[in-house]
mmCIF file of C-alpha atoms in Angstrom:
data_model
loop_
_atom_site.group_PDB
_atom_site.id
_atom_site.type_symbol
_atom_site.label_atom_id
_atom_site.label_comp_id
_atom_site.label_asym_id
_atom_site.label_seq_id
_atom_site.Cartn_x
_atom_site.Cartn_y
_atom_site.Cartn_z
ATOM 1 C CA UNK A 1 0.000 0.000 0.000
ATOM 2 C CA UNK A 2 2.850 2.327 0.692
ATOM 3 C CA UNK A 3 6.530 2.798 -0.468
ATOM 4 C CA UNK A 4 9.515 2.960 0.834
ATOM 5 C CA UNK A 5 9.806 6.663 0.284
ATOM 6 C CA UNK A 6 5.925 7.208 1.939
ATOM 7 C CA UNK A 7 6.976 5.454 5.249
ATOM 8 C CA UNK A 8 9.387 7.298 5.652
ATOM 9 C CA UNK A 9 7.599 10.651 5.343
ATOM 10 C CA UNK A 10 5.064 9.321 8.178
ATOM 11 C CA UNK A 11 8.055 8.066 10.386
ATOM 12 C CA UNK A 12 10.266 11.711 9.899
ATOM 13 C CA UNK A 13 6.612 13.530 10.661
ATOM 14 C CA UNK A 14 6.061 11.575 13.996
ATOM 15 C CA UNK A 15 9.406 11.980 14.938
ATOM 16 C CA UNK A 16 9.087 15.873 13.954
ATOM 17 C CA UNK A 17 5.729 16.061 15.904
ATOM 18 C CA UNK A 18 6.339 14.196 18.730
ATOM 19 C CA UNK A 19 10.079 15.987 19.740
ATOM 20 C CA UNK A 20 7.838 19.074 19.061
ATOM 21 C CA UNK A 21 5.140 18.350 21.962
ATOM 22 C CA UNK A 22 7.590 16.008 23.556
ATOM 23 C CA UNK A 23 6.101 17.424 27.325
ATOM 24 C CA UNK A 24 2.276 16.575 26.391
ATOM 25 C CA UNK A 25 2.870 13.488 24.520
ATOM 26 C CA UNK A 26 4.986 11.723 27.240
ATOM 27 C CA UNK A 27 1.942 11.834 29.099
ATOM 28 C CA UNK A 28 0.129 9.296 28.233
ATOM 29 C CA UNK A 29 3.395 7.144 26.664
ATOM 30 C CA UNK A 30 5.431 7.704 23.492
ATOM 31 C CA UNK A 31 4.178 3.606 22.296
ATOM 32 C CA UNK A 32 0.464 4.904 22.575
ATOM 33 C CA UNK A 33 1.505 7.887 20.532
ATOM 34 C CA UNK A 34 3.225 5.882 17.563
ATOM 35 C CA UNK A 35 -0.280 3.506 17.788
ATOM 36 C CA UNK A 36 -2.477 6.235 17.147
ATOM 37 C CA UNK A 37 -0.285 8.439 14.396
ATOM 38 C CA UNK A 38 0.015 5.296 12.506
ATOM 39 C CA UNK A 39 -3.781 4.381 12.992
ATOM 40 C CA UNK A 40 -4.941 7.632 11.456
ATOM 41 C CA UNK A 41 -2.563 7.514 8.485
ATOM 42 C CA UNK A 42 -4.252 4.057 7.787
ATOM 43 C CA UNK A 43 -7.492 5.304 8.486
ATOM 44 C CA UNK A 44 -6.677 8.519 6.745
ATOM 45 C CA UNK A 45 -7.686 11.009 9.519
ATOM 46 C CA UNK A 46 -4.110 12.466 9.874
ATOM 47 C CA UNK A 47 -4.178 15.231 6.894
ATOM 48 C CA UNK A 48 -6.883 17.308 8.447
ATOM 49 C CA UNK A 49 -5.500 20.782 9.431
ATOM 50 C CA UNK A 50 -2.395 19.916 8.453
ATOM 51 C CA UNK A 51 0.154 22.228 6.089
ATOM 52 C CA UNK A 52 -0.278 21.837 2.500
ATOM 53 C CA UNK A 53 3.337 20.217 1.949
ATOM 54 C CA UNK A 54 2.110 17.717 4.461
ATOM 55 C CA UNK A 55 -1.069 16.644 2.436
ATOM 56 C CA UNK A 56 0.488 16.672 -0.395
ATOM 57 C CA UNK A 57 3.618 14.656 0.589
ATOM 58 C CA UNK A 58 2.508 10.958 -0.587
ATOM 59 C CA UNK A 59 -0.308 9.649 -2.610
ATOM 60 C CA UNK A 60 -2.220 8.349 0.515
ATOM 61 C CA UNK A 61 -2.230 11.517 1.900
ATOM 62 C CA UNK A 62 -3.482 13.469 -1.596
ATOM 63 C CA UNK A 63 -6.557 10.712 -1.524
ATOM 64 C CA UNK A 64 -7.165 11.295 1.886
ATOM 65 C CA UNK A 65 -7.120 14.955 1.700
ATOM 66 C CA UNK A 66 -9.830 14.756 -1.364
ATOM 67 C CA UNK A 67 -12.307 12.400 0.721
ATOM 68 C CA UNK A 68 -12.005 14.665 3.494
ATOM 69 C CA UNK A 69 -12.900 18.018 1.210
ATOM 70 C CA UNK A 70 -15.655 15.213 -0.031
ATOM 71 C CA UNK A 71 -17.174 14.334 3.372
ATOM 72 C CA UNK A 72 -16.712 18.161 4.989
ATOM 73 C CA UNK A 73 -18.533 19.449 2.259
ATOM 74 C CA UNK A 74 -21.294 16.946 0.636
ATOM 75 C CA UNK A 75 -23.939 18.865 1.796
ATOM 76 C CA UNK A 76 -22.968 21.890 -0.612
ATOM 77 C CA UNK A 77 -23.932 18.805 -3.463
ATOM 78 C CA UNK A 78 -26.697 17.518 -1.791
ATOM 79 C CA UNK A 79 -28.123 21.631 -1.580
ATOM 80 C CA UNK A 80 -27.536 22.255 -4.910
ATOM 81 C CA UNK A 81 -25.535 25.413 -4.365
ATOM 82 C CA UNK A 82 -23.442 26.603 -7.017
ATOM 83 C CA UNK A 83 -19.885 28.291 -5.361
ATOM 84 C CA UNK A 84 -16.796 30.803 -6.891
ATOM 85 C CA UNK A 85 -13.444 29.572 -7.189
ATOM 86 C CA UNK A 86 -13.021 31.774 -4.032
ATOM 87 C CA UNK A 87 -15.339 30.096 -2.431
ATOM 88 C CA UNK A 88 -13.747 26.783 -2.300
ATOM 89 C CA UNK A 89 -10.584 27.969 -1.711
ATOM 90 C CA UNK A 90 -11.710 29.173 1.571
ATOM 91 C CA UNK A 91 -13.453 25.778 2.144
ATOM 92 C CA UNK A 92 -10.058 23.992 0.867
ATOM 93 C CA UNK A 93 -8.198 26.695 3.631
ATOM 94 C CA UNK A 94 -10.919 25.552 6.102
ATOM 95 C CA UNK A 95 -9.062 22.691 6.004
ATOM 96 C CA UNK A 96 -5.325 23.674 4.876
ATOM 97 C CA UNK A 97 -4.819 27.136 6.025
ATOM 98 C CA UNK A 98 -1.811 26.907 3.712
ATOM 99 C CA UNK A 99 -3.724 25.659 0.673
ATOM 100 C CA UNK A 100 -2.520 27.624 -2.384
ATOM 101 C CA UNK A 101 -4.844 29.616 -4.748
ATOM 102 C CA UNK A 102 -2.581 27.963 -8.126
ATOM 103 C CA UNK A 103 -4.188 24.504 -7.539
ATOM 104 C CA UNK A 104 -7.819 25.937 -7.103
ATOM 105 C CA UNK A 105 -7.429 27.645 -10.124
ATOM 106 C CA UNK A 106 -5.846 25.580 -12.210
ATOM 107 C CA UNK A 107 -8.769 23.175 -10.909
ATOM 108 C CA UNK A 108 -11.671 26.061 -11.804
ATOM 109 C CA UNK A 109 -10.232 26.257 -15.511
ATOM 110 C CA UNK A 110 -10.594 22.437 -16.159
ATOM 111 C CA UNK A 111 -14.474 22.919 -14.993
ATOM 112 C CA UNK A 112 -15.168 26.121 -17.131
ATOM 113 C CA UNK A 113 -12.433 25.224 -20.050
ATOM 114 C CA UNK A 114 -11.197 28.473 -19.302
ATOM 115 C CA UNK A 115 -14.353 30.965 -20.729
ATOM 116 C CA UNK A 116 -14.214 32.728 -17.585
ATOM 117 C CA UNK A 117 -12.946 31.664 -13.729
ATOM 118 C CA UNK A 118 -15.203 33.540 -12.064
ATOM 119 C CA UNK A 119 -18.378 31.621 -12.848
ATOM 120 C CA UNK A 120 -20.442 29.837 -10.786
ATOM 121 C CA UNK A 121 -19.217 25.940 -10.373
ATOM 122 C CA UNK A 122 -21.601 22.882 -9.059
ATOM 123 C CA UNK A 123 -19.993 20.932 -6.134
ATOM 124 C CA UNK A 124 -19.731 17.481 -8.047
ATOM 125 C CA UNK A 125 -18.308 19.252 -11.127
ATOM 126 C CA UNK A 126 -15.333 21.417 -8.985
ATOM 127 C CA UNK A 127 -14.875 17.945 -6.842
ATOM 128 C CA UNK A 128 -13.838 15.284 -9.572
ATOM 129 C CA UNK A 129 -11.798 18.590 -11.569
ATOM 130 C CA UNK A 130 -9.890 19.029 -8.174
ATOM 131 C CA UNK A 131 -9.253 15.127 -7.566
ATOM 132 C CA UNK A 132 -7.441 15.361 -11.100
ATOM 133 C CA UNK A 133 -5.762 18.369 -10.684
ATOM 134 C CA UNK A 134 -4.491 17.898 -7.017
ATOM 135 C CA UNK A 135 -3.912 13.793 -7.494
ATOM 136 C CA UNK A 136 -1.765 14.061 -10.590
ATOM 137 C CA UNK A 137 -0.311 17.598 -9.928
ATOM 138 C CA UNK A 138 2.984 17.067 -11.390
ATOM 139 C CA UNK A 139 2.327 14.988 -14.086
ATOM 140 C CA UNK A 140 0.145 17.468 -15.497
ATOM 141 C CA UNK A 141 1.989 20.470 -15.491
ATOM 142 C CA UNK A 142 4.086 18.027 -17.472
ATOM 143 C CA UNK A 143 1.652 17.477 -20.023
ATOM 144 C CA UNK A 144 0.831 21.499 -20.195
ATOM 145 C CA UNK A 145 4.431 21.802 -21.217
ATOM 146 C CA UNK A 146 4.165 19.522 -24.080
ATOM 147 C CA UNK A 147 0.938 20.803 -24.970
ATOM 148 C CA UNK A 148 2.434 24.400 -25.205
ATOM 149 C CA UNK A 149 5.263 23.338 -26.982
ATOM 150 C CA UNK A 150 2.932 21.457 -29.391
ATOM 151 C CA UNK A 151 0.541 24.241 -29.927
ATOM 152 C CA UNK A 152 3.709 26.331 -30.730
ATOM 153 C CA UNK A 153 4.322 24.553 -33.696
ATOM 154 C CA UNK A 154 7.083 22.292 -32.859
ATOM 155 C CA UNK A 155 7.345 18.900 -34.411
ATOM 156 C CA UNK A 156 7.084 15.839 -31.816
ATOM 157 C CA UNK A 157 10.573 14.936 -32.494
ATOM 158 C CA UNK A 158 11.504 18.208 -31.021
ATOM 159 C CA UNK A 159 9.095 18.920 -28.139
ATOM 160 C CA UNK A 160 10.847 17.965 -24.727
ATOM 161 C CA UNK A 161 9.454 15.819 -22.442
ATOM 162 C CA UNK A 162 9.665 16.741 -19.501
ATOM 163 C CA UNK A 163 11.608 15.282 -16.138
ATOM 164 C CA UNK A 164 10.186 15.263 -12.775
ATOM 165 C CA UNK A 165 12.641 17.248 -11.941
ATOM 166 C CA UNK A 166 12.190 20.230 -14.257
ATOM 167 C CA UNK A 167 8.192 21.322 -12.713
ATOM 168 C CA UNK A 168 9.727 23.702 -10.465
ATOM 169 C CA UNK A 169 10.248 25.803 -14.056
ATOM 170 C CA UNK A 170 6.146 25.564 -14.976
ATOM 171 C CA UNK A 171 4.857 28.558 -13.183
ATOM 172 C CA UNK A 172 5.788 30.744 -16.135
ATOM 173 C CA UNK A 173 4.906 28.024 -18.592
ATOM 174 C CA UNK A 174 0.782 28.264 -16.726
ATOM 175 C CA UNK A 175 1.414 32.110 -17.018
ATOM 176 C CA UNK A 176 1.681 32.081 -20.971
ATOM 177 C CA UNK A 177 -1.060 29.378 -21.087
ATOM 178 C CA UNK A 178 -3.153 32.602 -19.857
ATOM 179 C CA UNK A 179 -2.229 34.432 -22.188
ATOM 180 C CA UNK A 180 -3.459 32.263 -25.583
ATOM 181 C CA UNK A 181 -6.869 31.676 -24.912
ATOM 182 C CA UNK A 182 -7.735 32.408 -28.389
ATOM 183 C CA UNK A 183 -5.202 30.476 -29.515
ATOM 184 C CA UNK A 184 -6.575 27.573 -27.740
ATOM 185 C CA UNK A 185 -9.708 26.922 -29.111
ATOM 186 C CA UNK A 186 -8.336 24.891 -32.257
ATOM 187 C CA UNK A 187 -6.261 22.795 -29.710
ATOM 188 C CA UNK A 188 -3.426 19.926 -30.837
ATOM 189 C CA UNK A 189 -3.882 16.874 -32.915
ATOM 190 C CA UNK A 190 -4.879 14.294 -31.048
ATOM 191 C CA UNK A 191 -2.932 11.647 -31.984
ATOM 192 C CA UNK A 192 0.535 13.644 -31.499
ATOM 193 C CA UNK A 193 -0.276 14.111 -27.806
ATOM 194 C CA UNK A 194 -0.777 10.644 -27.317
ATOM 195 C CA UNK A 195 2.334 9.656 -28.512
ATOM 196 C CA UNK A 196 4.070 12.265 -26.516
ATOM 197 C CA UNK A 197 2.309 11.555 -23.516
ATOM 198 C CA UNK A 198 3.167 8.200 -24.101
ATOM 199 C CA UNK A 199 6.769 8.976 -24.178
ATOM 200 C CA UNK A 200 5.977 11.376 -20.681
ATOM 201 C CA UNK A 201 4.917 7.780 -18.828
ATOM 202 C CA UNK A 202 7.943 6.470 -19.444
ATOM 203 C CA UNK A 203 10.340 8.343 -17.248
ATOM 204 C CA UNK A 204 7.954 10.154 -15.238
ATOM 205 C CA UNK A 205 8.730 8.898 -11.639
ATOM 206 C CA UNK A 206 4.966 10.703 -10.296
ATOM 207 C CA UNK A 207 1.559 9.254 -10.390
ATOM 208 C CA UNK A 208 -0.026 9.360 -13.558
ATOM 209 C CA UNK A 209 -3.340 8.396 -14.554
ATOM 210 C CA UNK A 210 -4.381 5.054 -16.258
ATOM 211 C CA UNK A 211 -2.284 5.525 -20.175
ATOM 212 C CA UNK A 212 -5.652 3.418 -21.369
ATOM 213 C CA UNK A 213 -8.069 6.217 -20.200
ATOM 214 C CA UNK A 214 -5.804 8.924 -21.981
ATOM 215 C CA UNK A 215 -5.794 7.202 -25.039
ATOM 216 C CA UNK A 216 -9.096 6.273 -25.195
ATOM 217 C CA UNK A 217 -10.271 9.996 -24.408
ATOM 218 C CA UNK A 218 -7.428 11.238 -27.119
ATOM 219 C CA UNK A 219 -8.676 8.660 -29.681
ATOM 220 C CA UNK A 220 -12.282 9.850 -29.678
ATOM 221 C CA UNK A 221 -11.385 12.990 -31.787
ATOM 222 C CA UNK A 222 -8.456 14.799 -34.011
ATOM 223 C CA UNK A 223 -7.991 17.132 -32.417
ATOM 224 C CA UNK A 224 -8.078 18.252 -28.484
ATOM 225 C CA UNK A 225 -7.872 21.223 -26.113
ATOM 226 C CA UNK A 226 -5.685 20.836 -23.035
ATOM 227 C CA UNK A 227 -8.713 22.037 -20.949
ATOM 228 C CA UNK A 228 -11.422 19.765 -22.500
ATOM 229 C CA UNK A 229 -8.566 16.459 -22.511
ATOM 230 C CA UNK A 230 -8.457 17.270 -18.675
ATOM 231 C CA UNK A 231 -12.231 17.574 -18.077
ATOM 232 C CA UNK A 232 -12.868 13.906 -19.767
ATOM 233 C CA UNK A 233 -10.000 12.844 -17.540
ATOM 234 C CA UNK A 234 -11.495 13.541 -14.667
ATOM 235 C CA UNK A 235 -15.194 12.460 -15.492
ATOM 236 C CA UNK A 236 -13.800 9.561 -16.641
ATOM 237 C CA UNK A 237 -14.798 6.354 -13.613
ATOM 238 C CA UNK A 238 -11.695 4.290 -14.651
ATOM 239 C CA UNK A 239 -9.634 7.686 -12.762
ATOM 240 C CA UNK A 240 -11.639 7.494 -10.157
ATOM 241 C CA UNK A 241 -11.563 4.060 -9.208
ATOM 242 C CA UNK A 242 -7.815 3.939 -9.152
ATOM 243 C CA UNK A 243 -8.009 7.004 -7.034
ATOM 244 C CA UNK A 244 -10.080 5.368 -4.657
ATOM 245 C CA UNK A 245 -10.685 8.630 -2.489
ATOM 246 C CA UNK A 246 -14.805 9.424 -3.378
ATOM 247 C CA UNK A 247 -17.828 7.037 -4.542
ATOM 248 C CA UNK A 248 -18.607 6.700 -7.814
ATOM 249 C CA UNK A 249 -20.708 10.244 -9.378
ATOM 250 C CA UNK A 250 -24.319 8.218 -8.597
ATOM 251 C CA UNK A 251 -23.346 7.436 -5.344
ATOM 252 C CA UNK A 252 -21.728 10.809 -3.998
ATOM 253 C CA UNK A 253 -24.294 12.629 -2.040
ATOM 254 C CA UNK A 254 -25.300 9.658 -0.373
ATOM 255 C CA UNK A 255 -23.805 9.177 2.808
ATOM 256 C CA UNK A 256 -25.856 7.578 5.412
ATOM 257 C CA UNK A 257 -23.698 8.087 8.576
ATOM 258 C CA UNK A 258 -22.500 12.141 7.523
ATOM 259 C CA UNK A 259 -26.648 12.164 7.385
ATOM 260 C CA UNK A 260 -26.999 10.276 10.844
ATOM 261 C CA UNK A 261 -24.476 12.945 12.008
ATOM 262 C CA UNK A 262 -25.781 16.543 10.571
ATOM 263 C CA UNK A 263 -28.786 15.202 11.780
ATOM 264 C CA UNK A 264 -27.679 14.839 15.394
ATOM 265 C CA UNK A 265 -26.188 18.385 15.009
ATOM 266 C CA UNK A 266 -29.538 19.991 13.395
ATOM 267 C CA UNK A 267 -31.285 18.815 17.095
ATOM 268 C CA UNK A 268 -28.812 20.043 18.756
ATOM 269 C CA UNK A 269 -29.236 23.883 17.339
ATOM 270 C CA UNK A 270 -32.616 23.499 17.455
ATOM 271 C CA UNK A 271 -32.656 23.254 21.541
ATOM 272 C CA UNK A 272 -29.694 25.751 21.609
ATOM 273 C CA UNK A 273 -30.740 29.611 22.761
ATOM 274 C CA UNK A 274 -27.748 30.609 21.292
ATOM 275 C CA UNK A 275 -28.114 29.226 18.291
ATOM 276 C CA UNK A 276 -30.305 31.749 15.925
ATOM 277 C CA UNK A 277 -28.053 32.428 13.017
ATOM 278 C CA UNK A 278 -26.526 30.497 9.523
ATOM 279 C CA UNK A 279 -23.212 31.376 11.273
ATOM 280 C CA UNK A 280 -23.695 28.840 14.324
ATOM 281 C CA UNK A 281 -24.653 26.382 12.704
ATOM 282 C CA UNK A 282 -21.863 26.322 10.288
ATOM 283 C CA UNK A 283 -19.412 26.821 13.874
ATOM 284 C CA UNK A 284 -21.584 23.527 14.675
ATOM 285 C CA UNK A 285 -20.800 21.722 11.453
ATOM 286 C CA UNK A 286 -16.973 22.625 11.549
ATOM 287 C CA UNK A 287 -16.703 21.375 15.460
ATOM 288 C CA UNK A 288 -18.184 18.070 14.092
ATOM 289 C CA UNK A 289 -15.655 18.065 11.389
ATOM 290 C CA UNK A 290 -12.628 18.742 14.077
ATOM 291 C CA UNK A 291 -14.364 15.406 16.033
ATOM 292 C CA UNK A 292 -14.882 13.517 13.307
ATOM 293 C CA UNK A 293 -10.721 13.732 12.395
ATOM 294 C CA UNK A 294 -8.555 13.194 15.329
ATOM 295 C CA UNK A 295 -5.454 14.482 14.351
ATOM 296 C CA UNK A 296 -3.637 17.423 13.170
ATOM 297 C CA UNK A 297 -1.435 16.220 16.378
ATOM 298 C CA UNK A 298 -3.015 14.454 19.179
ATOM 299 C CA UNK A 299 -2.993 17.044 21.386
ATOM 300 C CA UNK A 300 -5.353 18.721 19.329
ATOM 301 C CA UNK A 301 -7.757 16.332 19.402
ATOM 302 C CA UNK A 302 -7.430 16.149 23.161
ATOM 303 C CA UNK A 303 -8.532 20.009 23.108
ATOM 304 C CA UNK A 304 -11.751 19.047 21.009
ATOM 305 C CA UNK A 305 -12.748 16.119 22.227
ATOM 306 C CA UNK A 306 -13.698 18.672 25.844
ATOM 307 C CA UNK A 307 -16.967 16.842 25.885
ATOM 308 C CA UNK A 308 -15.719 13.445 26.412
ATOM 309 C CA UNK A 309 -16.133 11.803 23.221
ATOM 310 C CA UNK A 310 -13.529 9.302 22.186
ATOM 311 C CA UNK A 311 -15.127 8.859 18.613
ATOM 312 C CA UNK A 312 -12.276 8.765 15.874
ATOM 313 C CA UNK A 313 -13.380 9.677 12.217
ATOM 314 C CA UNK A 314 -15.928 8.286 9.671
ATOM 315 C CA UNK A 315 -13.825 8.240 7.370
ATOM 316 C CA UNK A 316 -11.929 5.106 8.248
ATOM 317 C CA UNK A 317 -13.590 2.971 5.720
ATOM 318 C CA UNK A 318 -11.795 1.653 2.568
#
């Protein structure tokens, strides 16, 4: 389930976190401490509130992180509301204070194939765009290189694939992507991205999705827009199976326990005097979240769990 280089990301951040509340951990003993890091991680309760280079550290964590934005927010899908791209990006900094604006809107311009960010997104649509986007980060940045270079006019033989070591140099490459919108709308022949693509899989040492569903989506016409390849991508159930972080698109505004839960926290504002606004219920919601994930550290869980609940997450299944 994990590699080598995973484990030892969750080893170095239990050692970091438990030298840095070495006084409260001690406690309650530094074997009960290792039990229940290692328990969330395989439960995958351990990326909530956590810093974005945390979340995004291993592949476990990036699925984890995308159920969690799935079972925090479901009710937004189940409502019907339609949100901005600043809107969730202060629901993804709800839950990763650190979480940068690039990924949200490299995420909104997969939905709206770039004809203008600021519309108004459905929660299902932004959801399986940002599982893409924030699953297979690197790979495609590397894939909007050789789509730029492509759409340039260079011949295959002369486009370079990228490393994984050459991303840090794509921020200026997704800056001139702005920049030819117009440019964009007659896209790349199909069949050339594939077979550079195909080259990209190769030596590409990130996650990358499924090199059937890419050339099954690239095969259906002759030519394709980086924007439009990505949305099929990520509507495509083949992506999100191997993903394995949300339910298939039938199945993901049911959730009978989140229900059994909202529901216990709907009687509870309903008896509270205090409670007479949007506002506290949404403070009520969020203090279920914190409950319902036990870990940024332990001690933080300690803090929450004031009423005497010992409950760890619902998300523990899979």
């Amino acid at each position: 389930m994990y590699s080598d280089s995973s484990v030892l990301v969750y080893l170095s951040d239990a050692v970091t976190q438990l030298l840095e509340h070495k006084e409260e951990y001690t406690q309650f003993g530094v074997i009960r401490y290792f039990a229940e890091y290692f328990s969330s991680v395989k439960n995958s309760n351990h990326v909530l509130f956590r810093e974005y280079n945390y979340i995004r550290a291993t592949p476990h964590n990036r699925a984890s992180f995308i159920r969690v934005f799935w079972r925090c927010y479901r009710q937004i899908g189940k409502s019907g509301d339609l949100l901005s791209m600043l809107e969730y990006r202060s629901l993804l900094q709800l839950l990763c204070p650190d979480f940068p604006v690039e990924v949200v809107q490299s995420t909104t311009r997969i939905v709206l194939m770039e004809d203008a960010i600021d519309c108004l997104m459905s929660f299902s649509d932004f959801l399986f765009a940002f599982q893409l986007q924030f699953y297979y980060q690197e790979f495609l940045d590397s894939v909007l290189v050789i789509y730029q270079d492509l759409l340039a006019g260079k011949s295959p033989n002369t486009v370079i694939v990228p490393t994984s070591t050459s991303i840090e140099q794509l921020p200026s490459v997704v800056a001139e992507e702005n920049d030819k919108d117009g440019q964009q709308q007659d896209g790349v022949e199909s069949s050339t991205l594939a077979q550079c693509i195909d080259a990209l899989c190769d030596r590409f040492k990130h996650s990358h999705p499924s090199r059937s569903c890419m050339k099954e989506i690239l095969h259906e016409t002759d030519k394709v827009c980086y924007y439009s390849f990505l949305m099929n991508l990520a509507k495509h159930e083949t992506i999100n199976q191997t993903i394995g972080a949300l339910p298939s698109k039938d199945e993901l505004l049911i959730d009978p326990e989140m229900d059994q839960e909202l529901d216990k926290l709907i009687a509870q504002i309903s008896v509270s005097p205090s409670s007479n606004s949007s506002g506290s219920a949404v403070g009520g919601l969020k203090e279920v979240q914190r409950k319902a994930s036990p870990r940024r550290n332990i001690h933080h869980r300690r803090k929450v769990e004031s009423d005497g609940s010992t409950e760890e997450t619902d998300s523990s299944e899979n």
